[in-house]
CSV table of C-alpha atoms in Angstrom, one decimal:
chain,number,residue,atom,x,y,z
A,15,UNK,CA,25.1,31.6,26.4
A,16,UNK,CA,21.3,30.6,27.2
A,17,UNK,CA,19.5,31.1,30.5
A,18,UNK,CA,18.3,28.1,32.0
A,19,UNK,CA,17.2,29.4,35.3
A,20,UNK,CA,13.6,30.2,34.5
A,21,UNK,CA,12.6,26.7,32.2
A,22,UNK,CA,14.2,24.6,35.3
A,23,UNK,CA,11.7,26.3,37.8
A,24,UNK,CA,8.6,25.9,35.4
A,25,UNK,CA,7.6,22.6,35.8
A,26,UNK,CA,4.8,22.6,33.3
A,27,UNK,CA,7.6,23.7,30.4
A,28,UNK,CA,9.7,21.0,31.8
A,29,UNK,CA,6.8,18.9,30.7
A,30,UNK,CA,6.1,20.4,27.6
A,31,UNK,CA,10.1,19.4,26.5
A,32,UNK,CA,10.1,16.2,28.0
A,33,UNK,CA,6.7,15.5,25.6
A,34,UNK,CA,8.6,17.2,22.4
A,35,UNK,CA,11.9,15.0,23.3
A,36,UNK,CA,9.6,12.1,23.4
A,37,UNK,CA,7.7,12.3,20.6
A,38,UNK,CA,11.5,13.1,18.4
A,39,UNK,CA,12.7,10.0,19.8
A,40,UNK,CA,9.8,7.8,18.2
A,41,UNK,CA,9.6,9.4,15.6
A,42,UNK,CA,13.4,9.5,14.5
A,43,UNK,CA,12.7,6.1,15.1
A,44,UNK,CA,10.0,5.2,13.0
A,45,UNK,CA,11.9,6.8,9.7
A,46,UNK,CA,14.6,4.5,10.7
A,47,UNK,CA,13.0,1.7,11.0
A,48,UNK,CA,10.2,1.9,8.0
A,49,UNK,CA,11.9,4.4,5.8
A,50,UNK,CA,15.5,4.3,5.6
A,51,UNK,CA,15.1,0.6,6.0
A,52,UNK,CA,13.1,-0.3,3.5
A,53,UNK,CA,14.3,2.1,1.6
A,54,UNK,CA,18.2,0.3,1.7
A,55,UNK,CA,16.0,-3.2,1.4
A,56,UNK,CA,18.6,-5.3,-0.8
A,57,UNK,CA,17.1,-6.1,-3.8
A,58,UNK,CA,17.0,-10.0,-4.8
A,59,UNK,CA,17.7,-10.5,-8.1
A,60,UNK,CA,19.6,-13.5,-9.8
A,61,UNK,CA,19.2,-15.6,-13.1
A,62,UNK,CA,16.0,-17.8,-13.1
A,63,UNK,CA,15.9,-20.9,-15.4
A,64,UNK,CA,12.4,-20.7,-17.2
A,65,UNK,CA,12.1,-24.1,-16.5
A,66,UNK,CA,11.4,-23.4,-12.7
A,67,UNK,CA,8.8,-20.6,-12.8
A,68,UNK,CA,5.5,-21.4,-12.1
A,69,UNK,CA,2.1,-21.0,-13.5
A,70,UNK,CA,0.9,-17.8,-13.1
A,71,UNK,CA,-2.7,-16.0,-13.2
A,72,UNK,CA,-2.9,-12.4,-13.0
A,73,UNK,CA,-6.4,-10.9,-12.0
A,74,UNK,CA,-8.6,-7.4,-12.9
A,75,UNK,CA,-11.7,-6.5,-12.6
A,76,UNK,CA,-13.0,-3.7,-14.6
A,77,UNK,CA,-16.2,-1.4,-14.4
A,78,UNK,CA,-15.9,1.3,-17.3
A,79,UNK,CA,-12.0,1.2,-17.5
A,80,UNK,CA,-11.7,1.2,-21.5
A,81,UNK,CA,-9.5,4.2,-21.4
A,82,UNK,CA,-6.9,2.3,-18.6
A,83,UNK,CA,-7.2,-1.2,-20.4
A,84,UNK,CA,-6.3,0.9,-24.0
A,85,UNK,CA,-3.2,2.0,-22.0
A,86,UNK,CA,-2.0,-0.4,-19.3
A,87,UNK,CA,-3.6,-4.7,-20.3
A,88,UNK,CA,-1.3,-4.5,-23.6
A,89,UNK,CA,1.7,-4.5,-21.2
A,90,UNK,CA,0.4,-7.3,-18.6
A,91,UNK,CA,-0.7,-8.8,-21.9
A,92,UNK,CA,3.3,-8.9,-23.0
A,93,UNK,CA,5.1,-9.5,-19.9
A,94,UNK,CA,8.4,-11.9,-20.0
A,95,UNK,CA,6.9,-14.8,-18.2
A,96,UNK,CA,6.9,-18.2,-19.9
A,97,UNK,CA,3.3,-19.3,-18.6
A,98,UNK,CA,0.8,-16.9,-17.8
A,99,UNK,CA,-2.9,-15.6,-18.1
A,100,UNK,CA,-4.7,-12.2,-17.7
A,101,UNK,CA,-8.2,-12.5,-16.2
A,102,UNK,CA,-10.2,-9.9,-16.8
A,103,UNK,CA,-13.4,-9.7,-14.9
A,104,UNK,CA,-15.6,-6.8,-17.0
A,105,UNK,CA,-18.2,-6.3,-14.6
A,106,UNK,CA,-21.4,-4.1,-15.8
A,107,UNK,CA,-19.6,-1.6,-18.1
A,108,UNK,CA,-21.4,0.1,-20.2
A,109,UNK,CA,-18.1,1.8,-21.9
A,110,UNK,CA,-16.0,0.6,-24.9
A,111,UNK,CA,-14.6,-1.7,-22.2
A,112,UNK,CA,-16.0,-5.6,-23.8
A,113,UNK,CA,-15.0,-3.9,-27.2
A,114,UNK,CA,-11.4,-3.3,-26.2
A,115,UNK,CA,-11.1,-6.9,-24.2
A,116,UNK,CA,-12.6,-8.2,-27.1
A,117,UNK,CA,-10.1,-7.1,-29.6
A,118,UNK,CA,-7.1,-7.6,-27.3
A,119,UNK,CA,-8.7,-11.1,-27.0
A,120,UNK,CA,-8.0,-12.2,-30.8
A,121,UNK,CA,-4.3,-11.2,-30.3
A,122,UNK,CA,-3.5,-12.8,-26.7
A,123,UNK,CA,-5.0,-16.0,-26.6
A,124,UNK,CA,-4.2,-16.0,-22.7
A,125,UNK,CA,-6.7,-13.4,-22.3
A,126,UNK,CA,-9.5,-15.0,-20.4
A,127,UNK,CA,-12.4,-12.8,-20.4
A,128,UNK,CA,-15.3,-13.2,-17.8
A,129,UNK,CA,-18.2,-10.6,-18.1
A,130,UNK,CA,-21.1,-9.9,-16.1
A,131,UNK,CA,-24.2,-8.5,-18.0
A,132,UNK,CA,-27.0,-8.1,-15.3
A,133,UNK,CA,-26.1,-7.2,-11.2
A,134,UNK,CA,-25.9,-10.7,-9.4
A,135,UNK,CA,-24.0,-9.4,-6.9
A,136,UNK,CA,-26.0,-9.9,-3.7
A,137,UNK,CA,-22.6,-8.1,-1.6
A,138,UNK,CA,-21.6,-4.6,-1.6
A,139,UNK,CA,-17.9,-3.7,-3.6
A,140,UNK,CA,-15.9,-5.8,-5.8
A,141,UNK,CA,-15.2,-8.7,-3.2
A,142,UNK,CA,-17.7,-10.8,-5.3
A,143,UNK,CA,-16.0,-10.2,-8.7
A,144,UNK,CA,-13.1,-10.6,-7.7
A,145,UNK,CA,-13.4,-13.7,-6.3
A,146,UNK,CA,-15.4,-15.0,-9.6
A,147,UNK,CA,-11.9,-14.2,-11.2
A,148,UNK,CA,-10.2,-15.9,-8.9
A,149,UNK,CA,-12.5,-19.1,-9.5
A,150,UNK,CA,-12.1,-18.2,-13.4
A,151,UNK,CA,-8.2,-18.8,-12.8
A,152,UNK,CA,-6.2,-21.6,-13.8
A,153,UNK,CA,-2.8,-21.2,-12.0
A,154,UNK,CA,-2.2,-21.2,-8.4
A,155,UNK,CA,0.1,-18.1,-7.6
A,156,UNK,CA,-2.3,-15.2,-8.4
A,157,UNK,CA,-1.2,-11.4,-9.5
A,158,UNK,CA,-3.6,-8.9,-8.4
A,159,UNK,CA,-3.6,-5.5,-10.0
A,160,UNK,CA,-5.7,-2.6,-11.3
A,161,UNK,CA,-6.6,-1.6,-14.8
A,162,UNK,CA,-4.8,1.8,-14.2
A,163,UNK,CA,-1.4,0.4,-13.2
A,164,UNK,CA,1.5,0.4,-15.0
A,165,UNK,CA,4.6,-1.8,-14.7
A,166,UNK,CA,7.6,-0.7,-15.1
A,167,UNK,CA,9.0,-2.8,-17.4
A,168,UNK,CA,7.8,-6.4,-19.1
A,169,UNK,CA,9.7,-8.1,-15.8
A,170,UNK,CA,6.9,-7.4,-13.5
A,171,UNK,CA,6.1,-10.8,-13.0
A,172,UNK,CA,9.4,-12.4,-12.5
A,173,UNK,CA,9.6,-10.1,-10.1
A,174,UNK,CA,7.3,-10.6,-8.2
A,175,UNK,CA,7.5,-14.6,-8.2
A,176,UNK,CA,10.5,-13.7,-6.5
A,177,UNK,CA,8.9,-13.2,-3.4
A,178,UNK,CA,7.9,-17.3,-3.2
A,179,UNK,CA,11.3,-17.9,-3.5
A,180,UNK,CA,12.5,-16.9,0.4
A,181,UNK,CA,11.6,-18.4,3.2
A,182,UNK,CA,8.3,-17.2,4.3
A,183,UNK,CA,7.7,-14.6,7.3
A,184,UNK,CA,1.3,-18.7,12.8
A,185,UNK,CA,-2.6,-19.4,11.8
A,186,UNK,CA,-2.7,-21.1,8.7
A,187,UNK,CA,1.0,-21.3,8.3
A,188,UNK,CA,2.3,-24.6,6.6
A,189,UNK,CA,5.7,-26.3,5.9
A,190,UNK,CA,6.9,-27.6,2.5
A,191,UNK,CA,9.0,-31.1,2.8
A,192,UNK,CA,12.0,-30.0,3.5
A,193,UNK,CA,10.5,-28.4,6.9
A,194,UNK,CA,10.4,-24.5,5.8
A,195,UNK,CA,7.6,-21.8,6.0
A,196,UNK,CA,5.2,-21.9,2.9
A,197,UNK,CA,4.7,-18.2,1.5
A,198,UNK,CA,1.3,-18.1,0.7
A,199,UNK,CA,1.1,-13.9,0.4
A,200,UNK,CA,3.4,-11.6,-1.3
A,201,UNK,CA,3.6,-8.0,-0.5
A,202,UNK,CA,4.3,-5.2,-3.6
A,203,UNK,CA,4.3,-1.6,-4.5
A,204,UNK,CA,2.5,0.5,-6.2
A,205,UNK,CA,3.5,4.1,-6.5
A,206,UNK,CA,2.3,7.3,-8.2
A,207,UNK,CA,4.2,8.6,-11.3
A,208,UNK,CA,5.8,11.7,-11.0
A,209,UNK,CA,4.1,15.0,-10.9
A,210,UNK,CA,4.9,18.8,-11.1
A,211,UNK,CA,2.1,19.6,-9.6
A,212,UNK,CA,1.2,20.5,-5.8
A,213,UNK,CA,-1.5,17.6,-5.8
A,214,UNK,CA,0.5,15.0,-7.6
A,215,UNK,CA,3.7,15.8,-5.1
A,216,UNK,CA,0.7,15.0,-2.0
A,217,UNK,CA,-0.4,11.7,-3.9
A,218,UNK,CA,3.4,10.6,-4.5
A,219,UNK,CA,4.2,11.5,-0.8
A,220,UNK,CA,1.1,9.5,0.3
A,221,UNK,CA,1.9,6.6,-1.7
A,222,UNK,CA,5.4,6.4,-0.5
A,223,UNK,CA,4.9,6.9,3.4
A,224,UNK,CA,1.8,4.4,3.0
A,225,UNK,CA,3.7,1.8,1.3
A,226,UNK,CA,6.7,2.0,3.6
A,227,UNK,CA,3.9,1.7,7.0
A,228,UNK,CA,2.9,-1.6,5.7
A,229,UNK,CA,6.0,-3.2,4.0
A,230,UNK,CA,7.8,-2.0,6.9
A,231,UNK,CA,5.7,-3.6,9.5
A,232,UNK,CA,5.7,-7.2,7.7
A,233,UNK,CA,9.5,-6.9,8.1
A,234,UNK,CA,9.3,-6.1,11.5
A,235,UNK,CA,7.5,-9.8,11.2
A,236,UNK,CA,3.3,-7.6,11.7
A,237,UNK,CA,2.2,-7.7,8.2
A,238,UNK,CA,-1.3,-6.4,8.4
A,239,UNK,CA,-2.3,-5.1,5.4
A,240,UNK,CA,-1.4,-4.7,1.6
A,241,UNK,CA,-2.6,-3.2,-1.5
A,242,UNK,CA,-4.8,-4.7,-3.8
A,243,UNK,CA,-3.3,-2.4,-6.6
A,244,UNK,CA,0.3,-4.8,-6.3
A,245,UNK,CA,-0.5,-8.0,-4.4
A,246,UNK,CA,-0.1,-11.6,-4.7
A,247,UNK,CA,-1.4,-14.7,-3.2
A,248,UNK,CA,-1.6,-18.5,-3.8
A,249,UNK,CA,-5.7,-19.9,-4.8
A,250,UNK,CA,-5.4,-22.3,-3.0
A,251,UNK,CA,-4.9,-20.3,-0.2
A,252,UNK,CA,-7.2,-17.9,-0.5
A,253,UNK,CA,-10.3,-20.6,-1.0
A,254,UNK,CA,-8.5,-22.5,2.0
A,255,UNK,CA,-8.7,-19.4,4.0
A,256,UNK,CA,-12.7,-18.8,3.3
A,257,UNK,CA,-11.9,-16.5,0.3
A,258,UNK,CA,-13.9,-13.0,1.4
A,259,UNK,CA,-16.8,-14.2,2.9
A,260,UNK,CA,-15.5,-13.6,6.8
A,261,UNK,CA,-16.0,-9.6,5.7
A,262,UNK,CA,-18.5,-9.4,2.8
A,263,UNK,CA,-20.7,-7.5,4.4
A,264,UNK,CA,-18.1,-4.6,4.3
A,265,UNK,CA,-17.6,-3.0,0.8
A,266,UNK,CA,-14.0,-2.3,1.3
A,267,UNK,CA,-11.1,-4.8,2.5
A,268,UNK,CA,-10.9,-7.0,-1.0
A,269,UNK,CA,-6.8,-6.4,0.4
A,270,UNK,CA,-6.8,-4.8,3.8
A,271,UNK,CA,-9.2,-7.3,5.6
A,272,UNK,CA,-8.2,-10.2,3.8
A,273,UNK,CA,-4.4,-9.7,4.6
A,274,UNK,CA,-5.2,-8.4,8.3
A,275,UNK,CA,-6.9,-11.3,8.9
A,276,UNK,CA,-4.8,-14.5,6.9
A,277,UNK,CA,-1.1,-12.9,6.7
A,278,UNK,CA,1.3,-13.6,9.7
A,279,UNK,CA,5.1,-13.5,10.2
A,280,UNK,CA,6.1,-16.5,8.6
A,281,UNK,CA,3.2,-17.2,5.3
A,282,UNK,CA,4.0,-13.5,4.2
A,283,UNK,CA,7.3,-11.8,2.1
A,284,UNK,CA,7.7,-8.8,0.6
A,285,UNK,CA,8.9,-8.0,-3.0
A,286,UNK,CA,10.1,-4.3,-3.9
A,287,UNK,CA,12.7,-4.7,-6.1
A,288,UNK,CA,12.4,-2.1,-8.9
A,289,UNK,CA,10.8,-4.5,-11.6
A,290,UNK,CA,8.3,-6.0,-9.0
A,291,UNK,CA,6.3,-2.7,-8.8
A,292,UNK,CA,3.8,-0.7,-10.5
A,293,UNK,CA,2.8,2.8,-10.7
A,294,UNK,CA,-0.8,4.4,-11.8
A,295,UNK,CA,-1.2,8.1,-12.8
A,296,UNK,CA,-1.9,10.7,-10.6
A,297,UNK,CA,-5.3,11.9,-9.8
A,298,UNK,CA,-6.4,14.8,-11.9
A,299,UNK,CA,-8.9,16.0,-9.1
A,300,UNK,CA,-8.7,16.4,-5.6
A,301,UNK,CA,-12.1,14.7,-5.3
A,302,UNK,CA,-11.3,11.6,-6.9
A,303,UNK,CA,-8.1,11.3,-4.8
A,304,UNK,CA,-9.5,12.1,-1.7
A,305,UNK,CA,-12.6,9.4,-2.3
A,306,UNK,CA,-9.6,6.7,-2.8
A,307,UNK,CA,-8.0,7.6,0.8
A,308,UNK,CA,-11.2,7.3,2.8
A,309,UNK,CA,-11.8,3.8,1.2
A,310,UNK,CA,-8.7,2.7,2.2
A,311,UNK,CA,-8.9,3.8,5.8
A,312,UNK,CA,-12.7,2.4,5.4
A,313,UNK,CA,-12.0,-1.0,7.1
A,314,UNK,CA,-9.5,0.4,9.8
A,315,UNK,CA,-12.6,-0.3,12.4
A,316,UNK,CA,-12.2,-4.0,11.8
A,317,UNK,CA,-9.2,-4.1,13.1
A,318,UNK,CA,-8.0,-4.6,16.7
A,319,UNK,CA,-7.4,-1.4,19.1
A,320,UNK,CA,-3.7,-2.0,19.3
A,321,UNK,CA,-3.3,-2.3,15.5
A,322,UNK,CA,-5.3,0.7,15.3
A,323,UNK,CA,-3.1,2.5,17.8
A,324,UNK,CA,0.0,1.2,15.9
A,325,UNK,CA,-1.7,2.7,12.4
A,326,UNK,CA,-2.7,6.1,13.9
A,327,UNK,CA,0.6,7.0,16.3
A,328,UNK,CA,3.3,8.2,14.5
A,329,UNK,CA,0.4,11.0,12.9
A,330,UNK,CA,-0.6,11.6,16.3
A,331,UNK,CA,3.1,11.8,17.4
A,332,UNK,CA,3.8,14.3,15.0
A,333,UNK,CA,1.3,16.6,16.1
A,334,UNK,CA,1.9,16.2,19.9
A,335,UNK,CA,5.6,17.1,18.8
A,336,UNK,CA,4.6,20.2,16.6
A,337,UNK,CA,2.2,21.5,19.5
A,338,UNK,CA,4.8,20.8,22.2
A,339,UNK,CA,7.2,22.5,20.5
A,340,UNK,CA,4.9,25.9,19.4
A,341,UNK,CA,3.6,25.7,23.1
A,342,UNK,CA,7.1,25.9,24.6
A,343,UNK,CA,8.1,28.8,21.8
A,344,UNK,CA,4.8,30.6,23.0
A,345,UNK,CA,5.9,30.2,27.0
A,346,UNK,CA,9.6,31.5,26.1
A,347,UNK,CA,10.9,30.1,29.5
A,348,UNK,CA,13.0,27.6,26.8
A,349,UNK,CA,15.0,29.5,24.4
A,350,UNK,CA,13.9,29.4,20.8
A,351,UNK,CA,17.5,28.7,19.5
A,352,UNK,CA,16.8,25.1,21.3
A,353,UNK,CA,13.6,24.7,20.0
A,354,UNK,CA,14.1,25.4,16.7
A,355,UNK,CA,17.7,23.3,16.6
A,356,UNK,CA,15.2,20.0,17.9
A,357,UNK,CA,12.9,20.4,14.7
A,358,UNK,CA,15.4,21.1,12.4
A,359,UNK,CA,17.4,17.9,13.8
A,360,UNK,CA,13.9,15.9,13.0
A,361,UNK,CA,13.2,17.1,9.9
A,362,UNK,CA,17.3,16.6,8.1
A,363,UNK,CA,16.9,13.4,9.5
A,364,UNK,CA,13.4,12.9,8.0
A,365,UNK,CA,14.6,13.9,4.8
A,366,UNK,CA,17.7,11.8,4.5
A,367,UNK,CA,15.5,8.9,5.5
A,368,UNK,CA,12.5,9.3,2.8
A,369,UNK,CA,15.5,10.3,0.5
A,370,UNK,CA,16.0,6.3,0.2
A,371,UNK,CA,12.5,5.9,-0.6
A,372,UNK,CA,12.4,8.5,-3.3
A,373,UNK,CA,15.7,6.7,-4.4
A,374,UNK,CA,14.5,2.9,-4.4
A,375,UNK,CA,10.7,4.0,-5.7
A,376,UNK,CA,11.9,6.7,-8.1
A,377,UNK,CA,9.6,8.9,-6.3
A,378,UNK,CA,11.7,12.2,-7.4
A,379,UNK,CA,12.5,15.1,-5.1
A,380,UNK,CA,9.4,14.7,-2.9
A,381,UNK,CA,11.6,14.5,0.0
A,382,UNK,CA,13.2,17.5,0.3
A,383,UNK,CA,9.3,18.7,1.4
A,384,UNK,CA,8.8,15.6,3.6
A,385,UNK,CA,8.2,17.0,7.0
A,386,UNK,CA,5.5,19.9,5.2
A,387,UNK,CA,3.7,16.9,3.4
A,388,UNK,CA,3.8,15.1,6.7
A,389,UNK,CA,2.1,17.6,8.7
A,390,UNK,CA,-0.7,18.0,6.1
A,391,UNK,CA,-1.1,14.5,6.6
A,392,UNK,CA,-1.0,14.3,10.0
A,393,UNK,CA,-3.8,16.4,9.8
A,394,UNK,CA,-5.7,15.2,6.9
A,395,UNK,CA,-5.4,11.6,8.3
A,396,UNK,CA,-7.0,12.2,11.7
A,397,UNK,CA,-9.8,13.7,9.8
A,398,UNK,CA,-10.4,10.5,7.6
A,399,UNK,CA,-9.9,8.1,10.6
A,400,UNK,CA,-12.5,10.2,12.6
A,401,UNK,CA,-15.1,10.9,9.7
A,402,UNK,CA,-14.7,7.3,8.1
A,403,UNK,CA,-16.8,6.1,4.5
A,404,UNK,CA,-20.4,4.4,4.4
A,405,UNK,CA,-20.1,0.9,3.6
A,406,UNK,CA,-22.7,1.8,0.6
A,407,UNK,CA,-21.4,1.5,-2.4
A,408,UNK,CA,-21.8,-1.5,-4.8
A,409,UNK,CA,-18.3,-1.8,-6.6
A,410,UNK,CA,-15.0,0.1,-5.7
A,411,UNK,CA,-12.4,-0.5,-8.3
C-alpha cells in the first residue's frame, strides 16, 4: 500500500524517523509517568481524632493585597482545624491592607498581625519577610500560602497535615523513635480557577503541567522544587536548615531554592487530595502573567546542569519531535499517512493522560487542547529559560 523503497535508501530520512520515534517514546513516557500518574495518585483520606492533630501556623505576607485579603484570609481565618493561627506579614502597604487585617483581627483572635512601616530589608524579595513570619510563629508545622489563594473548602488544613502522616520520601534526613523517615516538607497544589477565555485556558494548562513536573518528580523519589503558593514545612526545620540565607542574595527562590536545596527522597511527601489544594484567579493581563512565569524560572541557574537538563527536556523533546516530523513531511521519501498516524498516536495519548489531571485538579476540558497548549509552551518556555529575570526587584509576592 505505501512505498518504502525510496525512505530505506535515504539515510538522512532514516534519521530524521529514528529522531521523531525517539522523541515519541520519551515523551509517551513522561505523560505516563507525571501525568496519568499523578493524575490516578490515590487519595488518603480517613477519619482524624482532633485530639491528634498538631499545632498549626499558617504564613502570608502581604504588600497592597487588601482586595485578596477582603476575598480569600476570611476563609484561612475559618478553616476546620482545632489549633491554628494566621500570620500575616503586612509589609509596606500603603492600601486598605492594615485596615482590613485590623478589622479581621477583632473577630479572629488567632490573627497575628506583624507589620513593617519603614524598608529594613537589607535583601532583595520577600525572603526577609517571610522569614520574620516564620519567627513570628508559634507552631511547628507551617502552611505557606498567598493572599490570592483560595481553598477549596474549610478542610484545607487537615488536608494538608495529611502529608506528615506517611512515611517520609538523605542530607538532613532524620528518624523518629520508632526508626522511620521524619517528613519535614510537604508538597501541594495550587491551580488556576476555570476560565473561558484563551489566556485563562494557557494559565490553567500551565498550572497543571507545572504542578504535575514537580509533584511527579518527588514521587519518582527527586523532589526539587515546590510552590510557595501551597507549601508546607516544619520551623524547626527550616531554622535548622539556615532558613534563606544560603540564597538571599537572589530575589526569587523563597520556594524553589529552598526546596532544591533541603528536600530529598525520604524528608519530603506530597499531598494532592482534593481538599489539600488551592486555586487563585486567573490573570486578567497577559503582562501580569507572563512577569509571574519568568520569576519562577528566575532561579533555574542555581541549580545543577543535570537538573536543569531534566527541567528543560521534555520542551526540548517536543520540538525536536514536531521539527522531525515537518522535516520528514517536507522530504516526502516517508509517506505522510505515517507521519501523521505517529502524531496523532502522541497526541490521543496526551490527552487521555492530562485528562486525569483535569479530572483530579478540576481543571475542566483544557485537555482536549493539550498537545496545542503544549507546543506554545514549548516555545514560550525556551524563550524564558534563555532571556531569564534581573534579580532586582525588592519584594515579589
Amino acid at each position: 500500500m505505501f512505498d518504502f523503497s525510496h525512505f530505506l535508501t535515504d539515510s538522512y530520512a532514516v534519521a530524521l524517523a529514528a529522531v521523531m520515534l525517539v522523541a515519541m517514546i520519551y515523551l509517551c513516557l513522561y505523560y505516563w509517568l507525571y501525568h496519568f500518574r499523578v493524575g490516578r495518585l490515590a487519595e488518603t483520606k480517613g477519619k482524624t481524632d482532633d485530639g491528634t492533630l498538631p499545632p498549626v501556623s499558617v504564613v502570608l505576607t502581604a504588600r497592597n493585597d487588601a482586595a485578596w485579603l477582603k476575598e480569600n484570609l476570611v476563609y484561612l481565618l475559618e478553616q476546620d482545624y482545632p489549633d491554628f493561627e494566621v500570620v500575616v506579614v503586612n509589609y509596606l502597604s500603603t492600601d486598605e491592607t492594615e485596615f482590613v487585617l485590623k478589622l479581621l483581627k477583632d473577630y479572629y483572635p488567632h490573627l497575628k498581625v506583624v507589620p513593617f512601616m519603614e524598608d529594613v530589608n537589607l535583601f532583595q524579595g520577600k525572603k526577609y519577610p517571610l522569614s520574620i513570619g516564620i519567627k513570628s510563629a508559634k507552631n511547628d508545622i507551617l502552611m505557606l500560602a498567598d493572599p490570592d489563594c483560595t481553598p477549596k473548602n474549610l478542610l484545607w488544613l487537615r488536608g494538608m497535615v495529611r502529608g506528615y502522616r506517611g512515611r517520609g520520601t538523605e542530607n538532613g534526613e532524620r528518624r523518629t523513635e520508632n526508626g522511620e523517615w521524619r517528613t519535614e516538607i510537604v508538597l501541594g497544589y495550587c491551580g488556576v480557577k476555570r476560565s473561558k477565555t484563551l489566556l485563562g485556558c494557557l494559565q490553567q494548562y500551565d498550572a497543571l503541567a507545572y504542578g504535575a513536573q514537580y509533584l511527579g518528580a518527588a514521587l519518582l523519589g527527586h523532589p526539587y522544587t515546590g510552590s510557595g503558593r501551597n507549601l508546607s514545612y516544619r520551623r524547626s526545620f527550616f531554622f535548622s536548615q539556615g532558613a534563606f540565607i544560603r540564597h538571599y542574595d537572589v530575589a526569587d527562590g523563597s520556594d524553589d531554592l529552598f526546596v532544591y536545596q533541603n528536600a530529598t527522597r525520604r524528608n519530603t511527601t506530597v499531598c494532592i487530595d482534593s481538599d489539600a489544594c488551592l486555586a487563585v484567579e486567573p490573570r486578567k493581563h497577559f503582562y501580569q502573567w507572563h512577569d509571574e512565569r519568568r520569576h519562577r524560572v528566575a532561579t533555574r541557574n542555581r541549580h545543577r546542569f543535570i537538573d536543569r537538563l531534566h527541567e528543560s527536556l521534555p520542551g526540548w523533546t517536543n520540538l525536536l519531535f514536531y521539527a522531525a516530523a515537518v522535516l520528514l513531511v517536507l522530504r516526502g521519501t516517508l509517506p505522510w499517512v505515517v507521519v501523521a498516524a505517529a502524531v496523532m498516536l502522541k497526541w490521543a495519548w496526551q490527552i487521555v493522560s492530562f485528562s486525569r489531571l483535569t479530572k483530579r485538579f478540576e481543571g475542566g476540558h483544557v485537555h482536549l487542547a493539550a498537545p496545542l497548549y503544549e507546543i506554545y509552551f514549548a516555545l514560550a518556555n525556551t524563550i524564558l529559560i534563555l532571556l531569564p529575570l534581573p534579580n532586582n526587584r525588592k519584594f515579589k509576592k
